Coordinates of C-alpha atoms in Angstrom, one line a residue:
Chain U
M1 CA 168.7 209.5 50.9
K2 CA 167.9 210.0 54.5
N3 CA 164.2 209.0 54.0
K4 CA 165.9 205.5 52.8
I5 CA 168.3 204.6 55.2
F6 CA 165.2 206.1 58.2
I7 CA 162.5 203.4 56.8
L8 CA 165.4 200.8 56.7
T9 CA 166.1 201.3 60.2
S10 CA 162.7 201.5 61.3
W11 CA 161.9 197.8 59.2
L12 CA 165.3 196.8 60.6
S13 CA 163.9 197.6 64.3
F14 CA 160.3 196.0 63.5
F15 CA 162.2 192.9 63.0
T16 CA 164.6 193.1 65.5
F17 CA 161.8 193.7 67.9
F18 CA 159.9 190.2 66.7
A19 CA 163.3 188.5 66.7
I20 CA 163.6 189.6 70.6
F21 CA 160.8 188.5 71.2
F22 CA 160.5 185.0 70.2
A23 CA 164.6 184.7 71.4
V24 CA 163.1 185.0 74.7
T25 CA 159.3 183.6 74.2
G26 CA 160.7 180.4 72.2
N27 CA 163.5 179.7 74.6
I28 CA 161.4 179.4 77.5
I29 CA 158.6 178.1 75.7
F30 CA 160.7 175.1 73.7
T31 CA 162.9 174.4 76.7
G32 CA 160.1 174.4 78.6
L33 CA 158.5 172.2 77.0
D34 CA 161.1 169.5 76.9
N35 CA 159.7 166.3 79.4
F36 CA 156.9 168.9 80.3
S37 CA 154.1 166.6 81.7
F38 CA 150.7 167.4 83.4
S39 CA 151.6 165.6 86.3
F40 CA 154.3 168.5 87.6
L41 CA 151.6 170.4 87.5
F42 CA 149.3 168.3 90.5
N43 CA 152.7 166.6 91.9
T44 CA 153.8 168.3 94.9
F45 CA 157.0 169.3 95.9
N46 CA 160.4 167.5 96.5
N47 CA 163.6 167.7 97.3
S48 CA 163.9 171.5 97.3
G49 CA 162.5 171.6 94.0
R50 CA 164.4 169.7 91.5
D51 CA 161.7 166.6 91.2
G52 CA 158.3 166.7 92.0
G53 CA 155.8 169.3 90.6
I54 CA 154.4 172.9 91.7
S55 CA 150.8 171.9 92.7
T56 CA 150.8 173.6 96.5
I57 CA 152.7 176.5 94.8
I58 CA 149.9 177.3 92.5
I59 CA 147.2 177.3 95.2
S60 CA 149.1 179.7 97.0
T61 CA 149.3 182.1 94.3
L62 CA 146.2 181.4 93.4
I63 CA 144.8 182.3 97.5
I64 CA 147.6 185.5 97.6
V65 CA 146.2 186.6 93.6
A66 CA 142.7 186.5 94.3
F67 CA 142.9 188.1 97.7
A68 CA 145.2 190.8 97.0
L69 CA 142.3 191.4 93.7
F70 CA 139.5 191.7 96.4
V71 CA 140.9 193.6 98.9
S72 CA 142.6 195.6 95.8
V73 CA 139.3 196.2 94.1
I74 CA 136.9 197.2 96.9
I75 CA 140.0 200.1 97.7
S76 CA 140.9 201.1 93.9
I77 CA 136.9 201.6 93.5
L78 CA 136.5 203.7 97.4
S79 CA 139.9 205.9 96.2
A80 CA 138.8 206.6 92.8
I81 CA 135.3 208.0 94.0
C82 CA 136.8 209.8 96.8
I83 CA 139.1 211.5 93.8
D84 CA 136.0 211.9 91.9
Y85 CA 134.1 213.6 94.9
F86 CA 137.2 216.4 95.5
S87 CA 137.3 216.5 91.9
K88 CA 136.1 220.5 92.4
N89 CA 139.0 221.2 94.6
I90 CA 141.5 221.8 92.2
R91 CA 144.4 221.5 95.3
I92 CA 143.0 218.2 96.9
T93 CA 143.0 216.7 93.6
K94 CA 146.9 217.8 92.5
I95 CA 148.0 216.4 96.1
L96 CA 145.6 213.0 95.3
K97 CA 146.7 212.6 92.2
L98 CA 150.4 213.1 92.7
S99 CA 150.4 210.7 95.9
I100 CA 148.8 208.1 93.4
D101 CA 151.4 208.7 90.9
T102 CA 154.6 209.0 93.2
L103 CA 151.9 205.3 94.6
S104 CA 152.5 203.4 91.1
A105 CA 156.0 204.7 90.2
T106 CA 157.3 203.3 93.8
P107 CA 159.5 199.9 92.7
S108 CA 158.1 196.7 93.9
I109 CA 161.1 196.3 96.2
V110 CA 159.9 199.0 98.2
F111 CA 156.9 197.7 98.6
G112 CA 158.5 194.4 100.1
L113 CA 159.9 196.7 102.9
I114 CA 156.3 198.4 102.9
G115 CA 154.5 195.4 103.5
N116 CA 157.3 193.6 105.7
I117 CA 157.2 196.5 108.2
I118 CA 154.0 197.4 108.4
F119 CA 152.0 193.7 108.1
C120 CA 154.6 191.7 108.6
E121 CA 155.9 193.4 111.9
F122 CA 153.6 196.4 112.6
L123 CA 150.6 194.3 112.6
G124 CA 152.0 190.7 113.8
L125 CA 150.8 188.7 110.4
G126 CA 154.6 187.6 110.0
Y127 CA 156.1 185.9 106.7
S128 CA 152.1 185.4 105.4
L129 CA 149.9 184.7 102.5
I130 CA 147.7 187.4 103.7
S131 CA 150.5 189.9 104.4
G132 CA 151.7 189.5 100.7
S133 CA 148.5 189.2 99.4
L134 CA 148.0 193.3 101.4
T135 CA 151.5 193.7 100.0
L136 CA 150.3 193.1 96.5
A137 CA 146.8 194.7 96.9
L138 CA 148.4 198.2 97.8
M139 CA 150.8 197.7 95.2
I140 CA 147.8 197.4 92.2
L141 CA 145.7 200.0 94.0
P142 CA 147.5 202.9 92.0
I143 CA 146.6 201.3 88.4
Q144 CA 143.1 200.2 89.1
T145 CA 142.2 203.9 90.7
R146 CA 143.4 205.2 87.5
I147 CA 141.1 202.7 85.2
I148 CA 138.2 203.5 87.2
L149 CA 138.9 207.2 87.4
I150 CA 138.5 207.5 83.6
G151 CA 135.6 205.8 83.8
L152 CA 134.1 207.7 86.3
N153 CA 135.6 211.2 84.4
S154 CA 133.9 209.6 81.0
V155 CA 129.9 209.8 82.7
P156 CA 128.3 211.1 80.6
K157 CA 127.3 215.3 81.6
D158 CA 123.3 214.3 81.2
I159 CA 123.8 211.7 84.2
R160 CA 125.6 213.9 86.4
L161 CA 122.6 217.1 85.9
G162 CA 119.9 214.5 86.0
A163 CA 121.1 213.2 89.9
Y164 CA 121.6 216.6 90.7
A165 CA 118.4 218.1 89.5
L166 CA 117.0 214.8 91.7
N167 CA 118.6 216.1 94.8
L168 CA 120.1 212.6 94.8
K169 CA 122.7 212.5 98.0
P170 CA 126.2 211.4 96.8
F171 CA 125.9 208.1 97.9
T172 CA 122.6 207.3 95.7
S173 CA 124.2 208.5 92.7
Y174 CA 127.9 206.8 92.8
F175 CA 126.9 203.8 94.3
R176 CA 123.2 202.6 92.9
I177 CA 124.0 204.8 89.4
K178 CA 128.0 205.5 88.1
I179 CA 128.9 202.3 89.8
H180 CA 126.5 200.4 87.0
L181 CA 128.4 203.0 84.1
I182 CA 132.3 202.2 85.1
K183 CA 131.7 198.2 85.2
K184 CA 133.7 198.0 82.2
Q185 CA 137.0 200.0 83.8
I186 CA 136.5 197.4 86.8
L187 CA 136.4 194.8 85.0
S188 CA 139.7 195.8 83.0
G189 CA 141.3 197.3 85.8
T190 CA 141.0 193.7 87.7
F191 CA 142.3 191.6 85.0
M192 CA 145.6 194.3 84.9
G193 CA 146.1 193.7 88.3
L194 CA 145.7 189.8 87.9
G195 CA 148.6 190.2 85.9
R196 CA 150.8 192.7 87.4
S197 CA 150.3 190.4 90.6
L198 CA 151.3 187.1 89.0
A199 CA 154.4 188.6 87.5
E200 CA 155.3 190.1 90.8
T201 CA 158.2 189.1 92.8
A202 CA 160.1 191.4 94.5
A203 CA 157.3 192.3 97.0
L204 CA 156.6 189.0 97.5
L205 CA 160.0 187.9 98.6
F206 CA 159.9 189.3 102.5
T207 CA 156.4 189.3 102.7
S208 CA 154.6 185.9 101.9
G209 CA 158.5 184.5 102.6
Y210 CA 159.7 180.6 100.7
G211 CA 156.8 178.3 102.8
V212 CA 156.4 175.4 100.3
K213 CA 153.6 172.9 102.0
M214 CA 150.3 173.4 101.4
P215 CA 148.4 176.6 103.4
S216 CA 145.9 175.7 105.1
S217 CA 145.1 179.2 106.5
L218 CA 146.1 182.7 105.5
L219 CA 148.8 183.0 108.2
D220 CA 150.7 180.6 106.4
S221 CA 153.9 181.0 104.8
G222 CA 153.8 180.4 100.6
R223 CA 155.8 181.0 97.9
T224 CA 154.1 182.1 94.6
L225 CA 155.3 180.7 91.6
S226 CA 157.6 183.7 90.6
I227 CA 159.6 183.4 94.1
H228 CA 159.7 179.7 93.1
I229 CA 161.3 180.7 89.6
Y230 CA 163.8 183.0 91.6
D231 CA 164.4 180.3 94.4
L232 CA 165.4 177.4 91.7
A233 CA 167.2 179.9 89.1
M234 CA 169.3 180.9 91.8
N235 CA 169.4 179.4 95.1
V236 CA 169.2 175.7 94.1
P237 CA 171.6 174.0 92.0
G238 CA 170.3 172.2 89.1
G239 CA 167.2 173.5 89.6
N240 CA 167.2 175.1 85.7
E241 CA 165.3 172.0 84.6
N242 CA 162.1 172.8 87.4
A243 CA 162.6 176.6 86.8
Y244 CA 162.0 176.4 83.0
K245 CA 158.6 174.2 83.5
S246 CA 156.8 177.0 86.1
A247 CA 158.7 179.6 84.0
L248 CA 156.2 178.1 81.3
T249 CA 153.4 177.8 83.4
L250 CA 153.5 181.5 84.9
I251 CA 154.2 182.7 81.3
L252 CA 151.2 181.2 79.5
L253 CA 149.1 182.1 82.6
V254 CA 150.6 186.2 82.1
F255 CA 150.1 185.8 78.5
I256 CA 146.1 184.7 78.6
I257 CA 145.6 187.3 81.0
S258 CA 147.0 189.8 79.1
L259 CA 145.4 188.8 75.7
I260 CA 141.4 188.9 77.7
T261 CA 142.8 192.8 79.2
A262 CA 143.7 193.9 75.3
T263 CA 140.6 192.5 74.4
I264 CA 138.0 193.7 77.1
Q265 CA 139.6 197.1 76.5
R266 CA 139.4 196.9 72.8
R267 CA 135.7 195.4 72.3
F268 CA 134.7 198.5 74.8
N269 CA 136.5 201.4 73.4
L270 CA 138.6 201.8 76.6
G271 CA 141.9 202.4 74.6
Q272 CA 142.3 205.3 72.2
Q273 CA 141.4 205.4 68.9
E274 CA 143.9 204.4 66.1
F275 CA 145.2 206.8 63.1
V276 CA 144.1 204.9 59.8
W277 CA 145.0 206.2 56.5
N278 CA 142.4 206.4 54.4
Chain B
M1 CA 113.5 203.4 95.7
S2 CA 113.0 206.6 98.2
L3 CA 114.5 209.6 97.2
A4 CA 114.2 210.9 100.8
H5 CA 117.0 211.9 102.5
N6 CA 118.3 209.4 104.4
K7 CA 121.0 209.9 107.0
T8 CA 122.1 206.5 107.5
E9 CA 123.2 206.9 104.1
D10 CA 124.8 210.0 104.6
Y11 CA 127.3 208.6 107.1
L12 CA 128.1 205.4 105.7
F13 CA 129.2 207.5 102.2
K14 CA 131.2 209.7 104.7
G15 CA 133.0 206.4 106.4
L16 CA 133.2 205.0 102.8
L17 CA 134.9 208.7 101.5
L18 CA 137.1 208.5 104.6
V19 CA 138.7 205.1 103.4
G20 CA 138.9 206.0 100.0
L21 CA 141.0 209.4 101.4
L22 CA 143.8 207.3 103.8
F23 CA 144.0 204.9 100.3
S24 CA 144.5 207.7 97.7
L25 CA 146.8 209.1 100.4
S26 CA 148.7 206.0 101.2
I27 CA 151.8 207.0 99.7
F28 CA 152.3 209.0 103.0
V29 CA 151.5 206.0 104.8
V30 CA 154.9 204.0 103.3
L31 CA 156.5 207.6 103.8
F32 CA 155.8 207.1 107.2
F33 CA 156.9 204.3 108.0
L34 CA 159.9 204.0 105.5
I35 CA 161.2 206.8 107.6
R36 CA 160.2 205.7 111.0
S37 CA 162.7 202.6 110.1
G38 CA 165.2 204.4 108.0
G39 CA 165.2 207.7 109.8
H40 CA 167.6 206.4 112.3
F41 CA 169.8 206.6 109.7
F42 CA 170.2 210.1 109.6
I43 CA 170.5 211.2 112.9
S44 CA 173.2 208.7 113.2
T45 CA 175.7 209.3 110.2
S46 CA 176.4 212.1 108.2
I47 CA 174.5 211.9 105.1
S48 CA 177.1 213.2 103.0
E49 CA 179.3 210.7 103.6
T50 CA 177.3 207.9 103.1
L51 CA 176.2 209.3 99.8
F52 CA 180.4 209.1 99.0
F53 CA 181.4 207.0 100.8
D54 CA 182.6 203.6 98.7
Q55 CA 182.9 201.1 101.5
W56 CA 180.2 198.6 102.2
F57 CA 180.5 196.3 104.9
P58 CA 177.5 196.6 107.3
S59 CA 179.3 194.2 109.9
E60 CA 182.3 196.9 110.7
Q61 CA 179.3 199.5 110.6
L62 CA 180.6 201.1 107.2
F63 CA 177.6 201.7 104.9
G64 CA 179.0 203.5 102.2
L65 CA 176.5 204.0 99.5
A66 CA 178.1 205.3 96.8
P67 CA 178.9 202.3 94.5
M68 CA 175.3 201.0 94.3
I69 CA 173.8 204.7 93.7
T70 CA 176.6 205.2 90.7
G71 CA 175.8 201.3 89.8
S72 CA 172.1 201.9 89.6
L73 CA 172.2 205.1 87.8
L74 CA 174.8 203.5 85.0
V75 CA 172.5 201.1 84.5
S76 CA 169.2 203.2 83.4
A77 CA 170.9 205.5 82.1
L78 CA 172.2 202.3 80.1
S79 CA 169.4 200.6 79.1
L80 CA 167.7 204.1 78.6
A81 CA 170.4 204.3 75.8
L82 CA 169.9 201.3 74.0
A83 CA 165.9 200.9 74.4
G84 CA 164.7 205.0 74.5
P85 CA 165.5 205.8 70.5
F86 CA 164.5 202.0 69.8
S87 CA 161.2 202.4 71.2
L88 CA 160.6 206.2 69.7
I89 CA 161.9 204.8 66.2
L90 CA 159.2 201.5 66.8
A91 CA 156.9 203.6 67.6
F92 CA 156.9 205.7 64.7
F93 CA 157.3 203.1 62.4
Y94 CA 153.6 201.3 63.8
F95 CA 152.2 204.5 63.9
Y96 CA 152.9 205.8 60.0
I97 CA 154.9 203.3 58.0
C98 CA 153.2 199.9 59.1
P99 CA 151.1 198.6 56.6
L100 CA 147.5 198.1 58.3
K101 CA 147.5 194.4 58.6
L102 CA 151.3 194.1 60.6
K103 CA 149.8 196.8 63.0
S104 CA 147.1 194.9 65.5
A105 CA 150.3 191.7 65.2
L106 CA 152.9 194.6 66.6
N107 CA 150.4 195.7 69.4
I108 CA 149.8 192.2 70.5
F109 CA 153.1 191.3 70.6
M110 CA 153.8 194.3 72.3
D111 CA 151.0 194.3 74.9
I112 CA 152.5 190.2 75.7
F113 CA 155.9 191.5 75.5
L114 CA 154.8 193.9 78.5
S115 CA 152.9 191.4 80.7
I116 CA 156.1 189.1 80.7
P117 CA 157.3 188.8 84.4
S118 CA 160.4 190.0 85.3
V119 CA 161.6 187.1 86.6
V120 CA 161.5 185.5 83.5
F121 CA 163.8 187.9 81.4
G122 CA 166.0 187.1 84.4
L123 CA 166.0 183.4 83.8
W124 CA 166.1 183.9 80.3
G125 CA 169.2 186.6 80.6
L126 CA 171.1 184.2 82.8
V127 CA 171.0 180.6 81.2
V128 CA 171.1 182.6 77.4
V129 CA 173.3 185.8 77.7
V130 CA 175.2 185.1 80.4
P131 CA 176.9 181.8 79.0
L132 CA 177.0 183.8 75.8
L133 CA 178.6 186.5 77.0
A134 CA 180.7 184.4 79.6
P135 CA 183.5 183.4 77.7
L136 CA 183.8 186.5 75.4
F137 CA 184.2 189.3 78.7
P138 CA 184.2 187.0 81.4
P139 CA 182.4 186.6 83.5
G140 CA 179.7 187.5 81.6
Q141 CA 177.0 188.8 84.5
G142 CA 178.0 192.6 84.4
L143 CA 176.9 195.9 83.9
F144 CA 176.1 195.2 80.0
T145 CA 174.0 192.1 80.9
A146 CA 171.9 193.5 83.0
S147 CA 171.3 196.4 80.3
I148 CA 170.8 194.2 78.1
I149 CA 168.0 192.4 79.7
L150 CA 166.3 196.1 81.4
A151 CA 166.6 197.6 77.7
M152 CA 164.5 195.0 76.7
M153 CA 161.8 194.9 79.7
I154 CA 161.6 199.3 79.0
L155 CA 161.3 198.9 75.0
P156 CA 157.2 198.3 75.5
I157 CA 156.7 200.8 77.9
G158 CA 158.0 203.4 76.0
F159 CA 156.3 201.9 73.2
K160 CA 153.1 202.7 74.7
T161 CA 153.8 206.0 76.0
F162 CA 154.9 207.2 72.6
V163 CA 152.1 205.7 70.2
A164 CA 149.8 207.3 72.7
T165 CA 151.5 210.7 72.0
L166 CA 152.0 210.1 68.4
Q167 CA 148.2 209.5 68.5
T168 CA 147.1 213.2 70.1
I169 CA 148.2 214.6 66.3
P170 CA 145.7 216.6 64.8
N171 CA 144.7 214.2 61.6
E172 CA 145.0 217.6 59.6
C173 CA 148.3 217.5 60.1
L174 CA 149.2 214.8 59.1
L175 CA 147.1 214.6 56.2
A176 CA 148.6 218.1 55.1
A177 CA 152.5 216.8 56.0
K178 CA 150.5 213.7 53.1
S179 CA 149.1 215.9 50.4
C180 CA 152.4 217.9 50.5
N181 CA 154.5 214.4 49.6
L182 CA 156.5 214.8 52.9
S183 CA 159.2 212.3 53.2
E184 CA 158.9 210.1 56.7
W185 CA 162.3 211.2 57.8
S186 CA 160.7 214.8 57.2
V187 CA 157.7 214.2 58.8
F188 CA 159.2 212.3 62.0
K189 CA 161.9 215.0 62.3
D190 CA 160.4 218.8 61.5
I191 CA 156.8 217.9 62.3
I192 CA 156.7 215.2 65.5
F193 CA 160.1 215.3 67.2
K194 CA 159.7 219.2 66.8
S195 CA 157.0 219.5 68.4
Y196 CA 156.6 216.7 71.0
K197 CA 160.3 216.9 71.8
R198 CA 159.5 217.5 75.7
K199 CA 156.6 214.5 75.6
F200 CA 158.9 211.7 74.4
F201 CA 161.6 213.4 77.4
V202 CA 158.8 212.4 79.6
G203 CA 158.3 209.4 77.9
F204 CA 162.1 208.5 78.1
L205 CA 161.9 209.8 81.9
L206 CA 159.0 207.1 82.4
Q207 CA 161.5 204.4 81.1
V208 CA 164.1 206.0 83.4
T209 CA 161.7 205.5 87.0
R210 CA 161.4 201.8 85.5
A211 CA 164.6 201.2 85.2
I212 CA 165.7 202.3 88.0
G213 CA 163.1 200.5 90.3
E214 CA 164.0 196.8 88.2
T215 CA 164.7 194.5 90.9
M216 CA 164.4 190.9 89.7
A217 CA 166.3 190.7 87.1
V218 CA 168.9 193.2 87.5
L219 CA 169.7 190.3 90.8
M220 CA 170.0 187.8 88.4
V221 CA 172.3 189.0 85.9
C222 CA 174.6 192.0 87.4
G223 CA 176.8 190.1 89.2
N224 CA 176.1 191.5 93.1
I225 CA 179.9 192.5 93.4
I226 CA 179.8 196.1 95.1
Q227 CA 182.2 198.2 93.6
Y228 CA 182.7 201.0 90.9
P229 CA 182.6 199.3 87.4
D230 CA 186.0 199.1 85.7
S231 CA 184.7 198.2 82.2
L232 CA 181.5 198.2 80.4
F233 CA 181.1 194.0 81.4
A234 CA 182.5 194.6 85.2
P235 CA 179.9 193.3 87.6
I236 CA 177.8 195.9 89.8
R237 CA 175.2 196.1 92.6
T238 CA 172.4 198.2 92.5
L239 CA 170.6 199.9 94.7
T240 CA 167.5 197.6 94.8
T241 CA 169.6 194.3 94.1
N242 CA 171.2 195.5 97.8
I243 CA 168.3 195.5 99.0
A244 CA 167.0 192.7 98.1
L245 CA 169.9 190.4 98.5
E246 CA 170.3 191.7 102.2
M247 CA 166.9 192.1 103.4
S248 CA 166.7 188.5 104.6
Y249 CA 169.4 188.7 107.1
A250 CA 170.3 192.2 107.8
T251 CA 169.6 193.6 111.8
D252 CA 169.4 196.3 113.5
F253 CA 171.5 199.2 112.0
H254 CA 172.1 197.3 108.8
R255 CA 167.8 197.3 108.7
T256 CA 168.3 201.0 109.1
S257 CA 170.2 201.4 105.9
L258 CA 168.4 199.0 104.1
F259 CA 165.6 201.2 104.8
F260 CA 167.5 203.8 103.8
C261 CA 168.3 202.8 100.6
G262 CA 164.4 202.2 100.0
L263 CA 164.2 205.7 100.9
L264 CA 166.6 206.9 98.4
L265 CA 164.6 205.1 95.5
I266 CA 161.5 206.4 96.3
G267 CA 163.5 210.3 96.5
F268 CA 165.0 209.1 92.9
I269 CA 161.5 208.5 91.8
F270 CA 160.0 211.4 92.9
I271 CA 162.3 213.9 91.4
L272 CA 161.7 212.1 87.8
L273 CA 158.4 212.2 88.1
L274 CA 158.2 216.0 89.3
I275 CA 160.5 216.8 86.3
S276 CA 158.2 215.5 84.2
R277 CA 155.4 217.1 85.5
T278 CA 156.8 220.8 85.5
D279 CA 155.3 220.5 82.2
E280 CA 152.3 220.2 82.7
M281 CA 151.8 222.6 85.7
K282 CA 153.4 225.9 83.5
Y283 CA 150.3 224.9 81.6
E284 CA 147.7 225.4 84.7
K285 CA 149.2 228.2 85.3

């Protein structure tokens, strides 16, 4: 009897999940598709966002995200190599891993504060695309570092031993050999970071600002799609329709990216093997 | 490619290693700047007074954080109560009961659900959930609405963690259970839950970590009134939303107090992280 109730509960939770899922995505997609036309994507911002399109916002989003990924891929490879290099020293590794873990658990609003004080004020960049993307880079750094670290750990022992036997310098063994073996992890980390940075709002509120003009340089202020949605929903009365359209655009982008990430992970067997009855 | 020792490459590697080290330790840079801007708060006011004081009027130099801390803790606890058991059962369902054909569908939909931006959840809550609850429990924006939205956001995180945990169970163990014809309930209760209690606890902690740090969705549906909630549906304000709302116009000491809120958040999260790690530490010794 207990067993039957348990199985029923678990099936029920399964269907509840799908109900919730379709309640959210269905609502966003169908409401967003009302009066949706592609000119919305290519028109400029008008009347605090009630009319007009989101072309300038899409462009600043792309600039912020691209620059953030460019920076974070480089620094995450470096920090993963650093952690791997010190992996024999348990004490240092412990500190480094705890630091990366804390950084990845830090709330995004705290990154917003930090980005504001470091990039906008300390480095004097002001509310600009570049401070936004550097803040984002700091935020996605731990995610990418972890994935690349998994890749470095899974480098076959033969290669480590071979490099040791040839008396290769660490620079050669890392940047000429091992980096070719962790390409998949770097790729999957990049897509994960892309998804996270597109979805981020709180970290950008006080770093990239609310600017709506076409950005002419990295030092201009510019809002991303997610900030645009927040602004329309909270601060602009009557902005809900365009908020929904922007949400639809954002959601479709993020869905595609998350599917690509999942495909990469499955194709390259980066995830854990599933348990199958047979 | 010459294998001869190359001095410049040596120096280059050391330089790159140093950069890597700096970025791996960037949490300390974060802490340094937070303390530089928010540490002033320690000196000027007594901490115990601030943490347990319930008046927040920055213009009159009254900085009581107690209602915000209560709000943060209540929202995360309530959302964990909604999402925690649900995600655990769902993970077990995925792992043990789900037919193979539905498995990949559930996995893909969970991936997609995980990727929905928090601001979209907030928009959905604001436009769909709030008007639904408003006539029944005015004003609609409040503790309960925020908890529902948060629960939906932390559900896939718990699911992913629990599935990863369940996949470490040795295959023989499950085959033995199958051959003994144990029911699903007893597999769940007597085998899996008993031996993985500790790991599930860590998964719940992870969910709480995410719930405390969430800003945008909560900001849009929690009502943002500074008070101790007197009912399940009363509007509240959390630490994160307090920062997001007031940062844009805060100056001087008010600003310092917001950085102190940031420090407090990192403190909470660090404590949760340490609790979840005590288990690993024991094994290492």
